[in-house]
N, CA, C and O atoms as CSV, one atom per row, in Angstrom:
chain,resi,resn,atom,element,x,y,z
A,1,MET,N,N,-38.185,-88.571,21.496
A,1,MET,CA,C,-37.839,-87.233,21.229
A,1,MET,C,C,-38.732,-86.247,22.123
A,1,MET,O,O,-39.939,-86.361,22.340
A,2,ASP,N,N,-37.958,-85.361,22.542
A,2,ASP,CA,C,-38.912,-84.378,23.354
A,2,ASP,C,C,-39.302,-83.124,22.756
A,2,ASP,O,O,-38.918,-82.805,21.630
A,3,PHE,N,N,-40.233,-82.226,23.640
A,3,PHE,CA,C,-40.585,-81.117,22.937
A,3,PHE,C,C,-39.639,-80.072,22.510
A,3,PHE,O,O,-39.942,-79.320,21.584
A,4,GLN,N,N,-38.681,-79.991,23.031
A,4,GLN,CA,C,-37.543,-79.030,22.794
A,4,GLN,C,C,-36.763,-79.415,21.515
A,4,GLN,O,O,-36.236,-78.564,20.798
A,5,SER,N,N,-36.717,-80.733,21.268
A,5,SER,CA,C,-35.958,-81.114,19.953
A,5,SER,C,C,-37.022,-80.937,18.724
A,5,SER,O,O,-36.728,-80.683,17.555
A,6,LEU,N,N,-38.179,-81.109,19.206
A,6,LEU,CA,C,-39.319,-80.984,18.033
A,6,LEU,C,C,-39.285,-79.587,17.688
A,6,LEU,O,O,-39.249,-79.205,16.519
A,7,LEU,N,N,-39.298,-78.743,18.782
A,7,LEU,CA,C,-39.274,-77.278,18.636
A,7,LEU,C,C,-37.958,-76.585,17.819
A,7,LEU,O,O,-38.167,-75.539,17.205
A,8,TRP,N,N,-36.839,-77.076,17.818
A,8,TRP,CA,C,-35.661,-76.983,17.061
A,8,TRP,C,C,-35.713,-77.439,15.713
A,8,TRP,O,O,-35.275,-76.764,14.781
A,9,PHE,N,N,-36.263,-78.626,15.570
A,9,PHE,CA,C,-36.476,-79.063,14.108
A,9,PHE,C,C,-37.658,-78.199,13.273
A,9,PHE,O,O,-37.609,-77.899,12.080
A,10,GLY,N,N,-38.521,-77.947,14.040
A,10,GLY,CA,C,-39.664,-77.127,13.357
A,10,GLY,C,C,-39.137,-75.833,13.040
A,10,GLY,O,O,-39.509,-75.357,11.967
A,11,ILE,N,N,-38.246,-75.077,13.837
A,11,ILE,CA,C,-37.776,-73.730,13.434
A,11,ILE,C,C,-36.673,-73.988,12.305
A,11,ILE,O,O,-36.421,-73.093,11.499
A,12,ALA,N,N,-36.027,-75.207,12.257
A,12,ALA,CA,C,-34.855,-75.347,11.226
A,12,ALA,C,C,-35.921,-75.490,9.739
A,12,ALA,O,O,-35.681,-74.957,8.656
A,13,GLY,N,N,-37.062,-76.318,10.056
A,13,GLY,CA,C,-37.804,-76.480,8.781
A,13,GLY,C,C,-38.478,-75.220,8.243
A,13,GLY,O,O,-38.649,-74.955,7.053
A,14,GLY,N,N,-38.879,-74.398,9.419
A,14,GLY,CA,C,-39.626,-73.002,8.985
A,14,GLY,C,C,-38.566,-72.145,8.361
A,14,GLY,O,O,-38.959,-71.446,7.427
A,15,ALA,N,N,-37.325,-72.059,8.684
A,15,ALA,CA,C,-36.437,-71.182,8.148
A,15,ALA,C,C,-35.935,-71.667,6.789
A,15,ALA,O,O,-35.684,-70.888,5.870
A,16,ALA,N,N,-35.787,-73.135,6.702
A,16,ALA,CA,C,-35.454,-73.490,5.378
A,16,ALA,C,C,-36.595,-73.235,4.343
A,16,ALA,O,O,-36.283,-72.778,3.243
A,17,ALA,N,N,-37.738,-73.472,4.599
A,17,ALA,CA,C,-38.915,-73.125,3.724
A,17,ALA,C,C,-38.783,-71.773,3.412
A,17,ALA,O,O,-38.797,-71.472,2.218
A,18,PHE,N,N,-38.639,-70.784,4.363
A,18,PHE,CA,C,-38.698,-69.414,4.112
A,18,PHE,C,C,-37.697,-69.215,3.012
A,18,PHE,O,O,-38.020,-68.737,1.924
A,19,ALA,N,N,-36.568,-69.560,3.291
A,19,ALA,CA,C,-35.310,-69.287,2.476
A,19,ALA,C,C,-35.625,-69.954,1.067
A,19,ALA,O,O,-35.138,-69.349,0.112
A,20,GLY,N,N,-36.306,-71.021,0.797
A,20,GLY,CA,C,-36.639,-71.424,-0.360
A,20,GLY,C,C,-37.792,-70.591,-0.991
A,20,GLY,O,O,-37.834,-70.457,-2.213
A,21,SER,N,N,-38.672,-70.064,-0.228
A,21,SER,CA,C,-39.481,-69.128,-0.972
A,21,SER,C,C,-39.002,-67.889,-1.408
A,21,SER,O,O,-39.476,-67.291,-2.374
A,22,LEU,N,N,-38.063,-67.485,-0.713
A,22,LEU,CA,C,-37.291,-66.166,-1.015
A,22,LEU,C,C,-36.538,-66.356,-2.232
A,22,LEU,O,O,-36.534,-65.459,-3.075
A,23,LEU,N,N,-35.778,-67.634,-2.445
A,23,LEU,CA,C,-35.053,-67.996,-3.557
A,23,LEU,C,C,-35.962,-68.155,-4.891
A,23,LEU,O,O,-35.607,-67.830,-6.024
A,24,HIS,N,N,-37.055,-68.653,-4.569
A,24,HIS,CA,C,-38.134,-69.020,-5.551
A,24,HIS,C,C,-38.690,-67.600,-6.085
A,24,HIS,O,O,-38.793,-67.423,-7.299
A,25,ALA,N,N,-38.990,-66.751,-5.313
A,25,ALA,CA,C,-39.383,-65.344,-5.669
A,25,ALA,C,C,-38.375,-64.583,-6.598
A,25,ALA,O,O,-38.643,-63.849,-7.550
A,26,ARG,N,N,-37.074,-64.955,-6.061
A,26,ARG,CA,C,-35.927,-64.103,-6.883
A,26,ARG,C,C,-35.745,-64.674,-8.214
A,26,ARG,O,O,-35.747,-63.943,-9.205
A,27,TYR,N,N,-35.578,-66.018,-8.300
A,27,TYR,CA,C,-34.972,-66.777,-9.605
A,27,TYR,C,C,-35.901,-67.528,-10.380
A,27,TYR,O,O,-35.612,-67.961,-11.496
A,28,VAL,N,N,-37.179,-67.727,-9.745
A,28,VAL,CA,C,-38.144,-68.548,-10.692
A,28,VAL,C,C,-39.278,-67.542,-10.938
A,28,VAL,O,O,-39.765,-67.458,-12.066
A,29,ARG,N,N,-39.707,-66.796,-9.956
A,29,ARG,CA,C,-41.101,-66.153,-10.339
A,29,ARG,C,C,-40.558,-64.674,-10.729
A,29,ARG,O,O,-41.360,-63.937,-11.303
A,30,ARG,N,N,-39.409,-64.246,-10.489
A,30,ARG,CA,C,-38.633,-62.765,-10.718
A,30,ARG,C,C,-39.702,-61.847,-10.529
A,30,ARG,O,O,-40.251,-61.146,-11.379
A,31,THR,N,N,-39.945,-61.943,-9.223
A,31,THR,CA,C,-41.363,-60.766,-8.686
A,31,THR,C,C,-40.417,-59.458,-8.996
A,31,THR,O,O,-39.200,-59.590,-9.124
A,32,PRO,N,N,-41.017,-58.294,-9.096
A,32,PRO,CA,C,-40.449,-57.031,-9.313
A,32,PRO,C,C,-39.534,-56.499,-8.142
A,32,PRO,O,O,-38.420,-56.012,-8.334
A,33,GLN,N,N,-40.119,-56.644,-6.928
A,33,GLN,CA,C,-39.713,-56.268,-5.615
A,33,GLN,C,C,-38.168,-57.080,-5.674
A,33,GLN,O,O,-37.099,-56.475,-5.596
A,34,ALA,N,N,-38.295,-58.503,-5.820
A,34,ALA,CA,C,-37.146,-59.297,-5.679
A,34,ALA,C,C,-36.120,-58.959,-6.606
A,34,ALA,O,O,-34.948,-59.017,-6.234
A,35,VAL,N,N,-36.450,-58.567,-7.924
A,35,VAL,CA,C,-35.358,-58.249,-8.932
A,35,VAL,C,C,-34.787,-56.907,-8.585
A,35,VAL,O,O,-33.603,-56.687,-8.842
A,36,ARG,N,N,-35.617,-55.899,-7.961
A,36,ARG,CA,C,-35.224,-54.492,-7.731
A,36,ARG,C,C,-34.133,-54.535,-6.571
A,36,ARG,O,O,-33.217,-53.723,-6.441
A,37,SER,N,N,-34.422,-55.738,-5.672
A,37,SER,CA,C,-33.337,-55.643,-4.428
A,37,SER,C,C,-32.075,-56.098,-4.712
A,37,SER,O,O,-31.209,-56.109,-3.838
A,38,ARG,N,N,-31.822,-56.556,-6.076
A,38,ARG,CA,C,-30.661,-57.094,-6.465
A,38,ARG,C,C,-30.180,-58.160,-5.688
A,38,ARG,O,O,-30.781,-59.216,-5.885
A,39,GLY,N,N,-29.028,-58.204,-4.642
A,39,GLY,CA,C,-28.649,-59.481,-3.904
A,39,GLY,C,C,-29.032,-59.515,-2.600
A,39,GLY,O,O,-28.467,-60.328,-1.868
A,40,ALA,N,N,-29.945,-58.742,-2.116
A,40,ALA,CA,C,-30.614,-58.798,-0.709
A,40,ALA,C,C,-31.339,-60.045,-0.640
A,40,ALA,O,O,-31.032,-60.817,0.268
A,41,PHE,N,N,-32.292,-60.384,-1.487
A,41,PHE,CA,C,-33.085,-61.556,-1.215
A,41,PHE,C,C,-32.117,-62.805,-1.010
A,41,PHE,O,O,-32.208,-63.629,-0.100
A,42,THR,N,N,-31.160,-62.785,-2.046
A,42,THR,CA,C,-30.176,-63.889,-2.027
A,42,THR,C,C,-29.454,-64.038,-0.847
A,42,THR,O,O,-29.297,-65.168,-0.385
A,43,MET,N,N,-28.940,-62.944,-0.230
A,43,MET,CA,C,-28.244,-62.858,0.980
A,43,MET,C,C,-29.051,-63.392,2.048
A,43,MET,O,O,-28.683,-64.365,2.706
A,44,PHE,N,N,-30.287,-62.706,2.267
A,44,PHE,CA,C,-31.113,-63.092,3.459
A,44,PHE,C,C,-31.357,-64.466,3.327
A,44,PHE,O,O,-31.324,-65.144,4.354
A,45,ALA,N,N,-31.627,-65.071,2.109
A,45,ALA,CA,C,-32.025,-66.666,2.136
A,45,ALA,C,C,-30.759,-67.211,2.425
A,45,ALA,O,O,-30.888,-68.134,3.230
A,46,LEU,N,N,-29.384,-66.982,2.040
A,46,LEU,CA,C,-28.497,-67.519,2.597
A,46,LEU,C,C,-28.393,-67.566,4.101
A,46,LEU,O,O,-28.191,-68.625,4.695
A,47,LEU,N,N,-28.531,-66.431,4.694
A,47,LEU,CA,C,-28.460,-66.300,6.302
A,47,LEU,C,C,-29.525,-67.090,6.722
A,47,LEU,O,O,-29.339,-67.750,7.745
A,48,MET,N,N,-30.635,-67.173,6.141
A,48,MET,CA,C,-31.686,-68.138,6.664
A,48,MET,C,C,-31.408,-69.628,6.700
A,48,MET,O,O,-31.724,-70.346,7.649
A,49,LEU,N,N,-30.799,-70.038,5.608
A,49,LEU,CA,C,-30.100,-71.355,5.553
A,49,LEU,C,C,-29.413,-71.651,6.530
A,49,LEU,O,O,-29.601,-72.684,7.172
A,50,LEU,N,N,-28.235,-70.535,6.878
A,50,LEU,CA,C,-27.355,-71.035,7.994
A,50,LEU,C,C,-28.127,-70.934,9.289
A,50,LEU,O,O,-27.744,-71.714,10.161
A,51,PHE,N,N,-29.047,-70.205,9.571
A,51,PHE,CA,C,-29.926,-70.435,10.845
A,51,PHE,C,C,-30.680,-71.556,10.923
A,51,PHE,O,O,-30.995,-72.102,11.980
A,52,ALA,N,N,-31.029,-71.978,9.648
A,52,ALA,CA,C,-31.699,-73.512,9.701
A,52,ALA,C,C,-30.725,-74.619,9.914
A,52,ALA,O,O,-31.031,-75.647,10.518
A,53,LEU,N,N,-29.522,-74.386,9.397
A,53,LEU,CA,C,-28.497,-75.500,9.760
A,53,LEU,C,C,-28.063,-75.284,11.321
A,53,LEU,O,O,-27.836,-76.308,11.966
A,54,GLY,N,N,-27.951,-74.188,11.881
A,54,GLY,CA,C,-27.730,-73.990,13.407
A,54,GLY,C,C,-28.749,-74.780,14.205
A,54,GLY,O,O,-28.450,-75.545,15.123
A,55,ALA,N,N,-30.316,-74.462,13.659
A,55,ALA,CA,C,-31.329,-74.842,14.527
A,55,ALA,C,C,-31.395,-76.367,14.339
A,55,ALA,O,O,-31.717,-77.059,15.305
A,56,PHE,N,N,-31.101,-76.950,13.116
A,56,PHE,CA,C,-31.126,-78.418,13.027
A,56,PHE,C,C,-29.925,-79.034,13.939
A,56,PHE,O,O,-30.103,-80.078,14.567
A,57,ALA,N,N,-28.722,-78.343,13.973
A,57,ALA,CA,C,-27.788,-78.598,14.808
A,57,ALA,C,C,-28.251,-78.750,16.442
A,57,ALA,O,O,-28.088,-79.723,17.178
A,58,ALA,N,N,-28.757,-77.704,16.680
A,58,ALA,CA,C,-29.450,-77.697,18.032
A,58,ALA,C,C,-30.505,-78.818,18.197
A,58,ALA,O,O,-30.561,-79.455,19.249
A,59,GLY,N,N,-31.155,-79.006,17.394
A,59,GLY,CA,C,-32.093,-80.055,17.472
A,59,GLY,C,C,-31.483,-81.543,17.717
A,59,GLY,O,O,-31.961,-82.402,18.458
A,60,LEU,N,N,-30.445,-81.628,17.007
A,60,LEU,CA,C,-29.567,-83.082,17.242
A,60,LEU,C,C,-29.011,-83.051,18.433
A,60,LEU,O,O,-29.077,-84.088,19.093
A,61,VAL,N,N,-28.378,-81.960,18.967
A,61,VAL,CA,C,-27.717,-81.985,20.295
A,61,VAL,C,C,-28.919,-82.302,21.405
A,61,VAL,O,O,-28.827,-83.173,22.270
A,62,SER,N,N,-29.965,-81.500,21.226
A,62,SER,CA,C,-31.158,-81.857,22.153
A,62,SER,C,C,-31.893,-83.287,22.090
A,62,SER,O,O,-32.657,-83.601,23.003
A,63,VAL,N,N,-31.715,-83.936,21.276
A,63,VAL,CA,C,-31.990,-85.351,21.036
A,63,VAL,C,C,-31.106,-86.103,21.729
A,63,VAL,O,O,-31.525,-86.999,22.462
A,64,GLY,N,N,-29.667,-85.832,21.586
A,64,GLY,CA,C,-28.685,-86.539,22.193
A,64,GLY,C,C,-28.655,-86.325,23.722
A,64,GLY,O,O,-28.067,-87.163,24.404
A,65,ALA,N,N,-29.193,-85.359,24.255
A,65,ALA,CA,C,-29.152,-85.020,25.670
A,65,ALA,C,C,-30.123,-85.522,26.575
A,65,ALA,O,O,-30.069,-85.222,27.768
């Protein structure tokens, strides 16, 4: 595994962790800012999960190259 693939996997992990923290703030801790935002926290978390999947796929492609 080279540096580029590790970088993509790190980006994917960071994006997934950030999405998890957003969903935790919205649905578990129920912080006032997250509740006030209605669906914005959830939508941004879903977009971050899509970004994480794309970065993971890029990491897999760079491992195979």
